[in-house]
PDB file of C-alpha atoms in Angstrom:
ATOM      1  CA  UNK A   1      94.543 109.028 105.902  1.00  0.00           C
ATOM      2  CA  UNK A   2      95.651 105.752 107.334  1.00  0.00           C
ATOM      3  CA  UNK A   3      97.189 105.145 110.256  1.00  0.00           C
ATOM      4  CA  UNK A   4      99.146 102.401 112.119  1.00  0.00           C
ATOM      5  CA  UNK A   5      97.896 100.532 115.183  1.00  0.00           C
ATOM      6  CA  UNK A   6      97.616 101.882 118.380  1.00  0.00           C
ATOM      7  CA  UNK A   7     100.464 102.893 120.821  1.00  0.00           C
ATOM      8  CA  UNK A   8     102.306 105.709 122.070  1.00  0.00           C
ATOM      9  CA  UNK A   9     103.397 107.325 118.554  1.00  0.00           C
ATOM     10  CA  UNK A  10     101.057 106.405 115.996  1.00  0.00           C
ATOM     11  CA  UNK A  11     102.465 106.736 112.588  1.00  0.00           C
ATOM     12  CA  UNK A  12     100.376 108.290 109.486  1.00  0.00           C
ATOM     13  CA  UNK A  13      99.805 107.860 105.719  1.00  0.00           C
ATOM     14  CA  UNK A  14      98.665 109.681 103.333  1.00  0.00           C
ATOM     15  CA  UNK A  15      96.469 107.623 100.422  1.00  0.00           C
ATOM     16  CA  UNK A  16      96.041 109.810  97.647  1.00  0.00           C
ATOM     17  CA  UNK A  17      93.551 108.385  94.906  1.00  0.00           C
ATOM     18  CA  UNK A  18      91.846 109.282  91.282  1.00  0.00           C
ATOM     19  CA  UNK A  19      88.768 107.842  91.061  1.00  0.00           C
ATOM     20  CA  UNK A  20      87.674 107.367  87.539  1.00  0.00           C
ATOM     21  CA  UNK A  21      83.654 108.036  87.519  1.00  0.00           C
ATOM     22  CA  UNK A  22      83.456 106.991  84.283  1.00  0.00           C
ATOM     23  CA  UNK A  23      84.100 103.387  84.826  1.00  0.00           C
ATOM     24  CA  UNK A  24      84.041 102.876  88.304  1.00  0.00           C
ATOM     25  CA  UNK A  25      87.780 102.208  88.969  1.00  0.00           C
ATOM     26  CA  UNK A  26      91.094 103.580  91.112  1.00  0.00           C
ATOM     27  CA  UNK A  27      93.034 104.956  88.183  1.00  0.00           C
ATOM     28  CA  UNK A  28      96.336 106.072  90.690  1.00  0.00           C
ATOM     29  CA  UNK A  29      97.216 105.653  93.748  1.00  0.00           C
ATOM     30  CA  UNK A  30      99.752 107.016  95.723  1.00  0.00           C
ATOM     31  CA  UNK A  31     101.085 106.222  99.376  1.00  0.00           C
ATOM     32  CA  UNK A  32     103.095 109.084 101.022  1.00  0.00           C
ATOM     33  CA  UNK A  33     103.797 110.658 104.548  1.00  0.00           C
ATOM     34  CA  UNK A  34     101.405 112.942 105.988  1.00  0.00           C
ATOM     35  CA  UNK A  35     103.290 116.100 105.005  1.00  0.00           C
ATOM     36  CA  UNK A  36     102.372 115.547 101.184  1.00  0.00           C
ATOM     37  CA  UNK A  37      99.101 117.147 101.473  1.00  0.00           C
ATOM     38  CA  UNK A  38      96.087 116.074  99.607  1.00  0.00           C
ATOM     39  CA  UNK A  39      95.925 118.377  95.969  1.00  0.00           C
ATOM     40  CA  UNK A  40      93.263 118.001  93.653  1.00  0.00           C
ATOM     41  CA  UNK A  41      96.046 118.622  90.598  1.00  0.00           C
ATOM     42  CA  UNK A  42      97.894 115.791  91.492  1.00  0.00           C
ATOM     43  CA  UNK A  43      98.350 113.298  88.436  1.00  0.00           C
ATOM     44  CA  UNK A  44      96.627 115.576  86.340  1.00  0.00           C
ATOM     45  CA  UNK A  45      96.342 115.122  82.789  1.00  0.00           C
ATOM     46  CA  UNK A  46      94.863 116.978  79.582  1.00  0.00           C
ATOM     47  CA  UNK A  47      90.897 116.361  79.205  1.00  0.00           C
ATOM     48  CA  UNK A  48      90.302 115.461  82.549  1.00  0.00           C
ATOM     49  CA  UNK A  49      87.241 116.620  84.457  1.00  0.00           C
ATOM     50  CA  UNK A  50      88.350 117.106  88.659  1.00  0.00           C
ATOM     51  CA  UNK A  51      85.401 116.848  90.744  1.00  0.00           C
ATOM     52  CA  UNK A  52      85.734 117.105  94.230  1.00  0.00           C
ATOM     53  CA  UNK A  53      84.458 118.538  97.878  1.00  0.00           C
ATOM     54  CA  UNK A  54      85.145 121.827  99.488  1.00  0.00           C
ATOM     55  CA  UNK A  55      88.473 120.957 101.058  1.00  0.00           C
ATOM     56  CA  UNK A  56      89.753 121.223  97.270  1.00  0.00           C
ATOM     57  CA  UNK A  57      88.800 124.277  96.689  1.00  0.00           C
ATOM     58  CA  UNK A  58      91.804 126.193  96.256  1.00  0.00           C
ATOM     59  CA  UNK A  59      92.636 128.705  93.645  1.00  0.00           C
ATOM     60  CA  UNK A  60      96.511 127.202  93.150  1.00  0.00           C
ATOM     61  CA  UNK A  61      95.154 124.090  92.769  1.00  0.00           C
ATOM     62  CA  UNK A  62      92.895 125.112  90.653  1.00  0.00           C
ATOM     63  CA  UNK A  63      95.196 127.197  88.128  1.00  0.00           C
ATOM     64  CA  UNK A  64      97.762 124.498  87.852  1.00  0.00           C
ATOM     65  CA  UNK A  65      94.376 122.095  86.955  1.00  0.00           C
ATOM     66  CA  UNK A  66      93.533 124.134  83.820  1.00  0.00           C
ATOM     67  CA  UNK A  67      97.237 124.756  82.903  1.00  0.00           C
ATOM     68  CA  UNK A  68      97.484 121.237  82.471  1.00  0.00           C
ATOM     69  CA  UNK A  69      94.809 121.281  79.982  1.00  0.00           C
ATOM     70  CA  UNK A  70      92.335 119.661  82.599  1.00  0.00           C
ATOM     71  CA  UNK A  71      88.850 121.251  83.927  1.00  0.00           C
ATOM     72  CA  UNK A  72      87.722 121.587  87.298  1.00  0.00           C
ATOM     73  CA  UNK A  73      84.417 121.251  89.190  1.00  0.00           C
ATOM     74  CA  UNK A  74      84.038 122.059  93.115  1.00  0.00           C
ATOM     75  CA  UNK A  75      81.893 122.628  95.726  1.00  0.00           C
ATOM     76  CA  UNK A  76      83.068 125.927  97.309  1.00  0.00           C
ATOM     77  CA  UNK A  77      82.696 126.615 100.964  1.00  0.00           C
ATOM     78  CA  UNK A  78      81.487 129.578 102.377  1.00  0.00           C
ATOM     79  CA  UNK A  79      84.459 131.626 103.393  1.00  0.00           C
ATOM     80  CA  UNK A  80      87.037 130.532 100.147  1.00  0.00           C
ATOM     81  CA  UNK A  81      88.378 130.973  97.726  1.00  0.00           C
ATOM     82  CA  UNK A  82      87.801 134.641  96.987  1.00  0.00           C
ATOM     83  CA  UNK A  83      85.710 135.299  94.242  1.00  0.00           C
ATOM     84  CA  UNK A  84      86.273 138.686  92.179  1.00  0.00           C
ATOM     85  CA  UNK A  85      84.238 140.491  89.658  1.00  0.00           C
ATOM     86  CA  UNK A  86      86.144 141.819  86.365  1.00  0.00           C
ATOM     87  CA  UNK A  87      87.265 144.675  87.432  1.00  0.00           C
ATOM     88  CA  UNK A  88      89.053 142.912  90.535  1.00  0.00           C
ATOM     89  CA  UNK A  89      86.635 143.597  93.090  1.00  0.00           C
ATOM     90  CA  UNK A  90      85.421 141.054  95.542  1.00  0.00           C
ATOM     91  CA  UNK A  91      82.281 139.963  95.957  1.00  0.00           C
ATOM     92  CA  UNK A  92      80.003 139.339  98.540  1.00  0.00           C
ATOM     93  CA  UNK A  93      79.247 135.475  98.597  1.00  0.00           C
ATOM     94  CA  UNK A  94      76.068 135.778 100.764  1.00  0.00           C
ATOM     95  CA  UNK A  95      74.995 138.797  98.745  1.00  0.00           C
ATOM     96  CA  UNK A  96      75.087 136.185  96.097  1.00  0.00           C
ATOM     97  CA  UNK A  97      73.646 133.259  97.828  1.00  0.00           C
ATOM     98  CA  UNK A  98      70.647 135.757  98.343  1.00  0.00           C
ATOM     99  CA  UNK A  99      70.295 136.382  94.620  1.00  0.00           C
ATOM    100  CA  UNK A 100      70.303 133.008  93.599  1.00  0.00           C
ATOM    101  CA  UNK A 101      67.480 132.162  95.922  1.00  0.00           C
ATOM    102  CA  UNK A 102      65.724 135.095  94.446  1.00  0.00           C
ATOM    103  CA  UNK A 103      66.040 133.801  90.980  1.00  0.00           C
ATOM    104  CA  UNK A 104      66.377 130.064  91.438  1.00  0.00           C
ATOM    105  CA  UNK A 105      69.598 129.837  90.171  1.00  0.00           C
ATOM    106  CA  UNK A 106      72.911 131.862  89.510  1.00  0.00           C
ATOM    107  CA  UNK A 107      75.796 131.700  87.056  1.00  0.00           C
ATOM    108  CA  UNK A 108      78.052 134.294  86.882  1.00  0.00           C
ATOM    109  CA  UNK A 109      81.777 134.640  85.753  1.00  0.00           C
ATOM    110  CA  UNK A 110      84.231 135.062  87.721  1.00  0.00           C
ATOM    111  CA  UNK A 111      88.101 134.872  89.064  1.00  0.00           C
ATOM    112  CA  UNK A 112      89.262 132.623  91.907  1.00  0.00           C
ATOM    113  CA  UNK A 113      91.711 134.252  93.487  1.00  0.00           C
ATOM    114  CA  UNK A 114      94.690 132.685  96.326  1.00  0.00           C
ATOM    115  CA  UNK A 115      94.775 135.079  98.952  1.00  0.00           C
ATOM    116  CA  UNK A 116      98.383 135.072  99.668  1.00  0.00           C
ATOM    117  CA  UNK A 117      99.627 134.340  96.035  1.00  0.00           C
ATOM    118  CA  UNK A 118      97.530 136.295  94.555  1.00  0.00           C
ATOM    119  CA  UNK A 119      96.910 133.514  91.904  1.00  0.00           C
ATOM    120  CA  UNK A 120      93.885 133.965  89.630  1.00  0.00           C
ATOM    121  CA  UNK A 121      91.966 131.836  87.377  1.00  0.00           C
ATOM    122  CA  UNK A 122      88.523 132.128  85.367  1.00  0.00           C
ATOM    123  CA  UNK A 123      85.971 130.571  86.397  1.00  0.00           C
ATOM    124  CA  UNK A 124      81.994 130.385  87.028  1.00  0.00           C
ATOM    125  CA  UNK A 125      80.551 129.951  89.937  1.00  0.00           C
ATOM    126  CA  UNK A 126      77.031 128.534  89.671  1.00  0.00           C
ATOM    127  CA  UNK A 127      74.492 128.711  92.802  1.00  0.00           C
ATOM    128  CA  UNK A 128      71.205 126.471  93.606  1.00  0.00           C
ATOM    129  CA  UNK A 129      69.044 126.804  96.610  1.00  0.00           C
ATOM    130  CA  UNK A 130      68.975 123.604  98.367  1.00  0.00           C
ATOM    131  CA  UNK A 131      65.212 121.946  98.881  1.00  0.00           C
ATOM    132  CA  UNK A 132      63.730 123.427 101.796  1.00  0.00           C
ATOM    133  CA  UNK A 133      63.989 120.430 104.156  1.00  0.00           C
ATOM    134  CA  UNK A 134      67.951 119.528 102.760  1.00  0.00           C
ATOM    135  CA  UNK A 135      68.531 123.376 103.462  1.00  0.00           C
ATOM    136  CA  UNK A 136      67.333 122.902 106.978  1.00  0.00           C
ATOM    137  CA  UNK A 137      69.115 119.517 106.948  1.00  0.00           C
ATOM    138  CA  UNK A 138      72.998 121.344 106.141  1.00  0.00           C
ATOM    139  CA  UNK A 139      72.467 124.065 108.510  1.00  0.00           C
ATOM    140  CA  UNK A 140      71.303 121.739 111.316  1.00  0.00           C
ATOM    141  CA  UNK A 141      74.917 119.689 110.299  1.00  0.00           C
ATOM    142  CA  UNK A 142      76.928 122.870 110.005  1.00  0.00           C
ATOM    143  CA  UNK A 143      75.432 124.051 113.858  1.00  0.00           C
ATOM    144  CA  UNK A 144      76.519 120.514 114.828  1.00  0.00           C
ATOM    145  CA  UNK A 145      79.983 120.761 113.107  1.00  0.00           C
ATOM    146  CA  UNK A 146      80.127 123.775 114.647  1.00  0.00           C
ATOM    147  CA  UNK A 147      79.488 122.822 118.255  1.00  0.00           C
ATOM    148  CA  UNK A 148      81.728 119.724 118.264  1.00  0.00           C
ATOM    149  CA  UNK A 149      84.901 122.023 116.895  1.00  0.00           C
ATOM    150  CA  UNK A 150      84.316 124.369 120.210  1.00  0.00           C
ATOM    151  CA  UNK A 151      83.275 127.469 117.857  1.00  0.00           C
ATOM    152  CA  UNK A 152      80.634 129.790 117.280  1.00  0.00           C
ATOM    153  CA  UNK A 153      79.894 129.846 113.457  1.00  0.00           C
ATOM    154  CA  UNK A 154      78.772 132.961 111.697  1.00  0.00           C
ATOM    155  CA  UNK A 155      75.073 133.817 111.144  1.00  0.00           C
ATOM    156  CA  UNK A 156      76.133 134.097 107.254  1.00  0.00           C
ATOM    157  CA  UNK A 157      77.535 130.697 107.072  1.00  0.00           C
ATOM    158  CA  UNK A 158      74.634 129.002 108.188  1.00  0.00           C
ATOM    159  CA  UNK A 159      72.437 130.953 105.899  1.00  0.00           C
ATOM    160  CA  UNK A 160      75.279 130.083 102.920  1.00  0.00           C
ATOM    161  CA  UNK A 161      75.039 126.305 104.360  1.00  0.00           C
ATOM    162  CA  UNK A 162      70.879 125.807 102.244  1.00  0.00           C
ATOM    163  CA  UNK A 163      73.002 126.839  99.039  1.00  0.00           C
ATOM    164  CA  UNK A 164      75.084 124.482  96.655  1.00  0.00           C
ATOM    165  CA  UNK A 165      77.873 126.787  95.454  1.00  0.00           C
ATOM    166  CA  UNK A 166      79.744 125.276  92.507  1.00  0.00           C
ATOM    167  CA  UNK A 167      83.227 126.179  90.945  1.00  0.00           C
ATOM    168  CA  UNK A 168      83.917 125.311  87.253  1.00  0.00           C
ATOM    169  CA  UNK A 169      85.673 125.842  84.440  1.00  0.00           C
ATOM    170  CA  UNK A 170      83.569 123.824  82.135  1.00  0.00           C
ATOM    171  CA  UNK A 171      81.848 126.272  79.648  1.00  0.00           C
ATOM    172  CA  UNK A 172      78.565 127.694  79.972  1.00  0.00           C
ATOM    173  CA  UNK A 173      77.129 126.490  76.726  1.00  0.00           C
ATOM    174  CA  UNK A 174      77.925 122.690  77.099  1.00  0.00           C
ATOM    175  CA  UNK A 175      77.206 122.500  80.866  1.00  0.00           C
ATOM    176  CA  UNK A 176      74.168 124.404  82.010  1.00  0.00           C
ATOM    177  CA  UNK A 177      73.886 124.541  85.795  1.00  0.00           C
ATOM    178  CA  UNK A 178      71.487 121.718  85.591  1.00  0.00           C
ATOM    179  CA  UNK A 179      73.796 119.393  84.127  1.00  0.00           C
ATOM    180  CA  UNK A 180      76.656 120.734  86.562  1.00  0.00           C
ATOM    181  CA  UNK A 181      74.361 119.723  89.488  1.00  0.00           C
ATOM    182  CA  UNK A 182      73.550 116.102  88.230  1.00  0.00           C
ATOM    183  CA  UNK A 183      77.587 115.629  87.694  1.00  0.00           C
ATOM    184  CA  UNK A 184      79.000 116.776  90.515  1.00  0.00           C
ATOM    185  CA  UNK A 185      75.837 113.995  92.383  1.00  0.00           C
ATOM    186  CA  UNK A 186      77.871 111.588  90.736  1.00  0.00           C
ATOM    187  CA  UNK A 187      80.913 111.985  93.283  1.00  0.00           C
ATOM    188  CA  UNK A 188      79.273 110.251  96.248  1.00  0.00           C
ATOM    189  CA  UNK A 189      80.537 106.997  94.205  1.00  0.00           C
ATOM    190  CA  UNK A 190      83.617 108.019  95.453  1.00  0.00           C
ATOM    191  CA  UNK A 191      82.343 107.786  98.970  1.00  0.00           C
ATOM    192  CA  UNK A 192      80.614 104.320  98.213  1.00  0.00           C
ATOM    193  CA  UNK A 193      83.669 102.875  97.160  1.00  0.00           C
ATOM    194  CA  UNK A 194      86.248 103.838 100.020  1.00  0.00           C
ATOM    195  CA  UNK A 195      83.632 102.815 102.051  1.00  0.00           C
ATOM    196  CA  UNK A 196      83.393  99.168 100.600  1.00  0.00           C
ATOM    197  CA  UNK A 197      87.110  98.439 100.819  1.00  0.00           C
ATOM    198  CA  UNK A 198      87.248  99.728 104.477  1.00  0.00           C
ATOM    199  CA  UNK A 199      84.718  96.894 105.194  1.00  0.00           C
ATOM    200  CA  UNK A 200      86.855  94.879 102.853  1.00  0.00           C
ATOM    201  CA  UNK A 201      90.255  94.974 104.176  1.00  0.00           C
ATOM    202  CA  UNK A 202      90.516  97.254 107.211  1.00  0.00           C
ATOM    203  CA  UNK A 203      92.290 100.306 105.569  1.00  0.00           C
ATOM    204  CA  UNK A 204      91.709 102.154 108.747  1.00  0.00           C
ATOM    205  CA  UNK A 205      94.256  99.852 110.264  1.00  0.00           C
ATOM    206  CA  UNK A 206      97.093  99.333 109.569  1.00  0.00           C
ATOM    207  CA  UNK A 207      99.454  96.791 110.700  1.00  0.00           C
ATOM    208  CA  UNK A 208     102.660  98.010 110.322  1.00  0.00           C
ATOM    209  CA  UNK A 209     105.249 101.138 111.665  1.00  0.00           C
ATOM    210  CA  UNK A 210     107.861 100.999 108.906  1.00  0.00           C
ATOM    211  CA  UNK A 211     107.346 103.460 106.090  1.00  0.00           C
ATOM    212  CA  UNK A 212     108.601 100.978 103.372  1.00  0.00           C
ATOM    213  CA  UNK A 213     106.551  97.699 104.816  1.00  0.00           C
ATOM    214  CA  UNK A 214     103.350 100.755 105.598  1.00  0.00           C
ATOM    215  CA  UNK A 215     103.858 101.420 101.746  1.00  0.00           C
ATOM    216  CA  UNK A 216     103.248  97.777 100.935  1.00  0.00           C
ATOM    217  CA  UNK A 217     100.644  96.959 103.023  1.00  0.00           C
ATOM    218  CA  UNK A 218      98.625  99.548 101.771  1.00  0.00           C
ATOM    219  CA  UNK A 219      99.061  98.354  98.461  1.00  0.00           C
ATOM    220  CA  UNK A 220      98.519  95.166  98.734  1.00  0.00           C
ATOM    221  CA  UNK A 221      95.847  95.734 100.746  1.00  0.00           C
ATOM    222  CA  UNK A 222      94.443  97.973  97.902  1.00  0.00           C
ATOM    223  CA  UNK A 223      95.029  95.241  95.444  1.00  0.00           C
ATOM    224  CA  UNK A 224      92.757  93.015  97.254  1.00  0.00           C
ATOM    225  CA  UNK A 225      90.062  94.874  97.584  1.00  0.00           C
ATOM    226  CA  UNK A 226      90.055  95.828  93.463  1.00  0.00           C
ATOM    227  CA  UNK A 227      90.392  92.217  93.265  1.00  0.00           C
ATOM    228  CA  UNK A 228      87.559  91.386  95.673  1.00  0.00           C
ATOM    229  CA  UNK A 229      84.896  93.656  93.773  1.00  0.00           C
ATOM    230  CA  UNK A 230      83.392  91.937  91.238  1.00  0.00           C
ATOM    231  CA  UNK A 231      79.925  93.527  91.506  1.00  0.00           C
ATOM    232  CA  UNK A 232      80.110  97.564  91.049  1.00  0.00           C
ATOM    233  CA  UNK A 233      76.822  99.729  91.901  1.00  0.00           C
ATOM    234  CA  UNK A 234      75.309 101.461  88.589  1.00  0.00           C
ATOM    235  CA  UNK A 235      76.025 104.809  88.194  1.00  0.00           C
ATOM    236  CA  UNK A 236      73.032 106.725  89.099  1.00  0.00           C
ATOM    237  CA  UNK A 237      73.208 110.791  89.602  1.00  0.00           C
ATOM    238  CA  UNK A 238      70.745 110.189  92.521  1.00  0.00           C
ATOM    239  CA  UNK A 239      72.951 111.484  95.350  1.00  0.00           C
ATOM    240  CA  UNK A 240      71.557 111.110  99.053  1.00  0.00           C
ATOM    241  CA  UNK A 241      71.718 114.334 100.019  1.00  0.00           C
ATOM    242  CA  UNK A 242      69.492 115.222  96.890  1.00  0.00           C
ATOM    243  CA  UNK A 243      70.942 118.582  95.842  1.00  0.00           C
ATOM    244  CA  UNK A 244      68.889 119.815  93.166  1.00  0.00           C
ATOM    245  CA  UNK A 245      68.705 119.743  89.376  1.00  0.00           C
ATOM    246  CA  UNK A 246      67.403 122.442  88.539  1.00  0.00           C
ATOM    247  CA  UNK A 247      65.723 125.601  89.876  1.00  0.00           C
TER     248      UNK A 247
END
């Protein structure tokens, strides 16, 4: 989100970006108001691989992903989507948080289903415990989160919070939960690079109010940051949080 300078009625645009792991580069942007939500399917295209955060997590999203001919790899959070078995029944995420910490690891098919749509689409969902200090780490965080939003969070979502719980469509054979781990690493990149043209060009602020001239700025401003980076960081699956590999 970017927003325009300060005043009475601050306007607000939405940047919405594919970030191409592969080689390091913005491969679309798109500039639009702030009631085009953010959608992980946007721009997709046949033999992609999506990998993004929780907030994508969405079982629409999702479906129209791998209708597109695209996969799909997410970190889920701890209260959606709803997972069901295959006879339709729902199952207990913490139930299978526990089980994964009992055997290291779990993979298990399943069906991602919208709650008011009723959309479904087949999936795995693969679970690591976290390292015992990064565990203690994300629940300290999600207690934090927790206190600054002004709400009491569940005893099962901080337990959930020392698990990695990944979403994917990619088959079992080719991508063992090992290998899903190490790729979906690779996505703090992302993070790396919006933070290097914010100290670039001052995305956070922008300088103008009209949408058309907002649009523009934005751009250009985009422009000359892709311009400005000449050096690019190697692409190393060592993430900072340091979610596990393997069990």
């Amino acid at each position: 989100m970017v927003c325009s300078v300060s005043g009475p009625k601050r306007a607000y645009w939405m940047v919405h970006t594919v970030f191409d792991l592969s080689r390091l580069k913005l491969c679309s942007v798109e500039v639009t108001d702030r009631r085009e939500a953010e959608r992980l399917s946007r721009g997709v295209r046949a033999g992609e691989l999506r990998i993004a955060d929780r907030a994508h997590a969405k079982a629409t999203d999702l479906a129209t992903v791998v209708k597109a001919g695209a996969d799909f790899l997410v970190r889920a959070p701890s209260s959606y989507p709803r997972l069901l078995d295959g006879d339709g029944h729902l199952l207990d995420r913490l139930a299978l948080c526990r089980e994964a910490g009992d055997k290291g690891v779990l993979d298990r098919s399943v069906r991602i289903q919208d709650g008011k749509s009723k959309i479904e689409v087949a999936a795995r969902v693969v679970i690591l415990p976290l390292p015992p200090e990064a565990a203690a780490k994300a629940r300290r965080a999600a207690r934090r989160l927790a206190a600054k939003a002004r709400y009491k969070p569940s005893d099962a979502g901080i337990e959930m919070a020392g698990y990695l719980v990944l979403l994917t469509s990619l088959a079992a054979d080719d991508w063992p939960p090992e290998r899903l781990a190490s790729t979906y690493r690779l996505r703090w990149q992302i993070e790396l690079a919006f933070k290097r043209m914010k100290s670039l060009i001052g995305l956070e602020s922008l300088r103008a109010k009209d949408a058309d001239l907002a649009r523009l700025w934005i751009n250009i401003a985009l422009l000359a940051a892709l311009l400005a980076e000449d050096d690019l960081p190697a692409l190393d699956p060592e993430a900072p949080d340091s979610l596990p590999l393997a069990a």
